[in-house]
C-alpha positions as YAML, in Angstrom:
chain: A
units: angstrom
residues:
- id: 1
  name: MET
  ca: [0.30, -0.04, 0.35]
- id: 2
  name: ASN
  ca: [1.74, 3.23, -0.99]
- id: 3
  name: TYR
  ca: [1.58, 6.29, 1.02]
- id: 4
  name: LEU
  ca: [-0.98, 8.08, -0.34]
- id: 5
  name: ASN
  ca: [-3.78, 4.91, 0.34]
- id: 6
  name: LYS
  ca: [-2.31, 5.31, 4.60]
- id: 7
  name: LYS
  ca: [-2.69, 8.32, 4.24]
- id: 8
  name: ILE
  ca: [-6.26, 8.80, 3.04]
- id: 9
  name: ILE
  ca: [-7.29, 5.05, 5.45]
- id: 10
  name: SER
  ca: [-5.96, 7.00, 8.48]
- id: 11
  name: PHE
  ca: [-8.34, 10.19, 7.81]
- id: 12
  name: THR
  ca: [-11.20, 8.16, 7.23]
- id: 13
  name: VAL
  ca: [-10.91, 6.10, 10.28]
- id: 14
  name: LEU
  ca: [-10.03, 9.13, 12.08]
- id: 15
  name: THR
  ca: [-12.44, 11.24, 11.04]
- id: 16
  name: PHE
  ca: [-15.12, 8.16, 11.54]
- id: 17
  name: LEU
  ca: [-13.61, 7.69, 15.46]
- id: 18
  name: PHE
  ca: [-13.90, 11.58, 16.08]
- id: 19
  name: PHE
  ca: [-17.64, 11.87, 14.68]
- id: 20
  name: CYS
  ca: [-18.49, 8.44, 16.91]
- id: 21
  name: VAL
  ca: [-17.48, 9.94, 20.04]
- id: 22
  name: LEU
  ca: [-19.10, 13.03, 19.63]
- id: 23
  name: ALA
  ca: [-22.22, 12.04, 18.27]
- id: 24
  name: PRO
  ca: [-23.86, 11.33, 21.83]
- id: 25
  name: THR
  ca: [-22.48, 14.64, 23.16]
- id: 26
  name: VAL
  ca: [-24.50, 16.28, 20.02]
- id: 27
  name: LEU
  ca: [-27.59, 14.25, 21.03]
- id: 28
  name: ALA
  ca: [-27.46, 14.61, 24.67]
- id: 29
  name: VAL
  ca: [-27.32, 18.72, 23.78]
- id: 30
  name: ASP
  ca: [-31.05, 21.01, 25.43]
- id: 31
  name: THR
  ca: [-32.53, 22.49, 22.31]
- id: 32
  name: GLY
  ca: [-35.04, 23.63, 24.61]
- id: 33
  name: LEU
  ca: [-37.98, 22.09, 21.93]
- id: 34
  name: ASP
  ca: [-40.16, 20.33, 24.23]
- id: 35
  name: THR
  ca: [-43.07, 19.49, 21.49]
- id: 36
  name: THR
  ca: [-44.06, 16.04, 23.06]
- id: 37
  name: ALA
  ca: [-46.42, 18.03, 25.39]
- id: 38
  name: GLU
  ca: [-48.13, 20.55, 22.49]
- id: 39
  name: VAL
  ca: [-48.41, 17.09, 20.41]
- id: 40
  name: GLY
  ca: [-50.37, 15.34, 23.34]
- id: 41
  name: TYR
  ca: [-47.95, 12.23, 23.66]
- id: 42
  name: GLY
  ca: [-47.93, 11.01, 27.42]
- id: 43
  name: LYS
  ca: [-46.23, 8.70, 29.44]
- id: 44
  name: THR
  ca: [-48.28, 5.77, 28.20]
- id: 45
  name: LEU
  ca: [-50.65, 5.05, 25.14]
- id: 46
  name: PHE
  ca: [-53.86, 5.51, 27.79]
- id: 47
  name: ASP
  ca: [-52.37, 8.90, 28.35]
- id: 48
  name: SER
  ca: [-51.43, 10.69, 25.16]
- id: 49
  name: LYS
  ca: [-54.82, 12.46, 23.16]
- id: 50
  name: ILE
  ca: [-53.50, 10.75, 19.89]
- id: 51
  name: LYS
  ca: [-56.20, 8.89, 19.39]
- id: 52
  name: GLY
  ca: [-56.79, 6.90, 15.58]
- id: 53
  name: ASP
  ca: [-58.39, 7.05, 12.89]
- id: 54
  name: LYS
  ca: [-61.98, 6.42, 12.63]
- id: 55
  name: ASP
  ca: [-63.12, 8.32, 9.15]
- id: 56
  name: ILE
  ca: [-62.97, 6.13, 6.67]
- id: 57
  name: SER
  ca: [-61.49, 8.23, 4.37]
- id: 58
  name: SER
  ca: [-58.56, 8.74, 6.81]
- id: 59
  name: ILE
  ca: [-58.10, 5.04, 6.40]
- id: 60
  name: ILE
  ca: [-58.57, 4.43, 2.92]
- id: 61
  name: GLY
  ca: [-55.87, 7.65, 2.44]
- id: 62
  name: LYS
  ca: [-53.52, 5.96, 4.27]
- id: 63
  name: ILE
  ca: [-54.20, 2.54, 2.27]
- id: 64
  name: VAL
  ca: [-53.68, 4.01, -0.31]
- id: 65
  name: GLY
  ca: [-50.34, 6.04, 0.86]
- id: 66
  name: SER
  ca: [-48.95, 2.97, 1.88]
- id: 67
  name: LEU
  ca: [-49.56, 1.34, -1.56]
- id: 68
  name: LEU
  ca: [-47.63, 3.88, -3.42]
- id: 69
  name: ALA
  ca: [-44.83, 3.47, -0.83]
- id: 70
  name: PHE
  ca: [-44.89, 0.02, -2.04]
- id: 71
  name: ILE
  ca: [-44.75, 1.02, -5.71]
- id: 72
  name: GLY
  ca: [-41.90, 3.44, -4.73]
- id: 73
  name: VAL
  ca: [-39.78, 0.66, -3.28]
- id: 74
  name: ILE
  ca: [-40.51, -1.43, -6.53]
- id: 75
  name: PHE
  ca: [-39.45, 1.04, -8.88]
- id: 76
  name: PHE
  ca: [-36.34, 1.23, -6.74]
- id: 77
  name: VAL
  ca: [-35.93, -2.16, -7.12]
- id: 78
  name: LEU
  ca: [-36.01, -2.62, -11.08]
- id: 79
  name: ILE
  ca: [-33.87, 0.61, -11.36]
- id: 80
  name: ILE
  ca: [-31.07, -1.02, -9.17]
- id: 81
  name: TYR
  ca: [-31.69, -4.62, -10.92]
- id: 82
  name: GLY
  ca: [-31.78, -2.86, -14.72]
- id: 83
  name: GLY
  ca: [-28.39, -1.39, -14.14]
- id: 84
  name: PHE
  ca: [-27.30, -3.98, -12.30]
- id: 85
  name: MET
  ca: [-27.40, -6.04, -15.47]
- id: 86
  name: TRP
  ca: [-26.36, -3.09, -17.64]
- id: 87
  name: MET
  ca: [-22.86, -3.34, -15.77]
- id: 88
  name: THR
  ca: [-23.16, -6.03, -15.93]
- id: 89
  name: ALA
  ca: [-23.83, -7.05, -19.34]
- id: 90
  name: GLN
  ca: [-20.03, -7.45, -19.95]
- id: 91
  name: GLY
  ca: [-20.71, -5.81, -24.25]
- id: 92
  name: ASN
  ca: [-23.52, -8.55, -24.25]
- id: 93
  name: GLU
  ca: [-25.90, -6.01, -26.40]
- id: 94
  name: GLU
  ca: [-28.51, -8.50, -25.85]
- id: 95
  name: GLN
  ca: [-28.12, -8.38, -22.07]
- id: 96
  name: VAL
  ca: [-27.88, -4.12, -22.15]
- id: 97
  name: ASN
  ca: [-31.18, -4.44, -24.17]
- id: 98
  name: LYS
  ca: [-33.27, -5.83, -21.50]
- id: 99
  name: ALA
  ca: [-31.95, -3.29, -19.05]
- id: 100
  name: ILE
  ca: [-32.58, -0.66, -20.33]
- id: 101
  name: GLU
  ca: [-35.96, -1.93, -21.30]
- id: 102
  name: ILE
  ca: [-36.50, -3.49, -17.73]
- id: 103
  name: MET
  ca: [-35.36, 0.65, -16.90]
- id: 104
  name: LYS
  ca: [-37.90, 2.17, -19.34]
- id: 105
  name: GLN
  ca: [-40.85, 0.07, -18.71]
- id: 106
  name: ALA
  ca: [-40.19, 1.26, -14.71]
- id: 107
  name: ILE
  ca: [-40.23, 4.51, -15.07]
- id: 108
  name: PHE
  ca: [-43.40, 4.20, -17.79]
- id: 109
  name: GLY
  ca: [-44.48, 2.82, -14.62]
- id: 110
  name: ILE
  ca: [-43.54, 5.16, -11.99]
- id: 111
  name: ILE
  ca: [-44.94, 7.84, -13.93]
- id: 112
  name: VAL
  ca: [-48.50, 6.36, -14.85]
- id: 113
  name: VAL
  ca: [-49.03, 5.34, -11.38]
- id: 114
  name: ALA
  ca: [-48.17, 9.12, -10.26]
- id: 115
  name: ALA
  ca: [-50.47, 10.90, -13.31]
- id: 116
  name: ALA
  ca: [-52.82, 8.63, -11.96]
- id: 117
  name: TYR
  ca: [-52.57, 9.22, -8.43]
- id: 118
  name: LEU
  ca: [-52.33, 12.84, -8.73]
- id: 119
  name: LEU
  ca: [-55.76, 12.87, -10.93]
- id: 120
  name: THR
  ca: [-57.66, 11.26, -8.89]
- id: 121
  name: LYS
  ca: [-56.71, 13.80, -6.37]
- id: 122
  name: PHE
  ca: [-57.57, 16.29, -8.62]
- id: 123
  name: ILE
  ca: [-60.61, 14.80, -9.21]
- id: 124
  name: GLY
  ca: [-61.62, 14.74, -5.13]
- id: 125
  name: GLU
  ca: [-60.46, 17.64, -4.12]
- id: 126
  name: THR
  ca: [-62.82, 18.89, -6.82]
- id: 127
  name: VAL
  ca: [-65.71, 16.70, -6.23]
- id: 128
  name: ILE
  ca: [-64.89, 17.85, -2.38]
- id: 129
  name: ASP
  ca: [-64.80, 21.11, -3.01]
- id: 130
  name: ALA
  ca: [-68.07, 21.40, -5.15]
- id: 131
  name: PHE
  ca: [-70.48, 20.38, -2.17]
...
């Protein structure tokens, strides 16, 4: 290992150790922002003023939000998979084209899902505002 690599590695290790030692001190600092009392968090669940949503629109909204998050994860995995296939193609034109096609389809899919969500949200808000 040459001198420059040793210097870079030692600098990285020292920086990492410095921040590991400093982190608990920073987390112990009192910022004066005691927001838990304002929100209604109690020491136990029974003392808390936060209640679950019993409204059907809130429940459906949470389900849709969870599904959109899951679709986002699938999109991310497909993009990573396509990129990995492209990088490991080693000049194989068929595998490169397959990887590009996977990424194109993933991008097209996320655009369709986002457009459908935005259209539904726009129509829903317009209908609610009309009444």
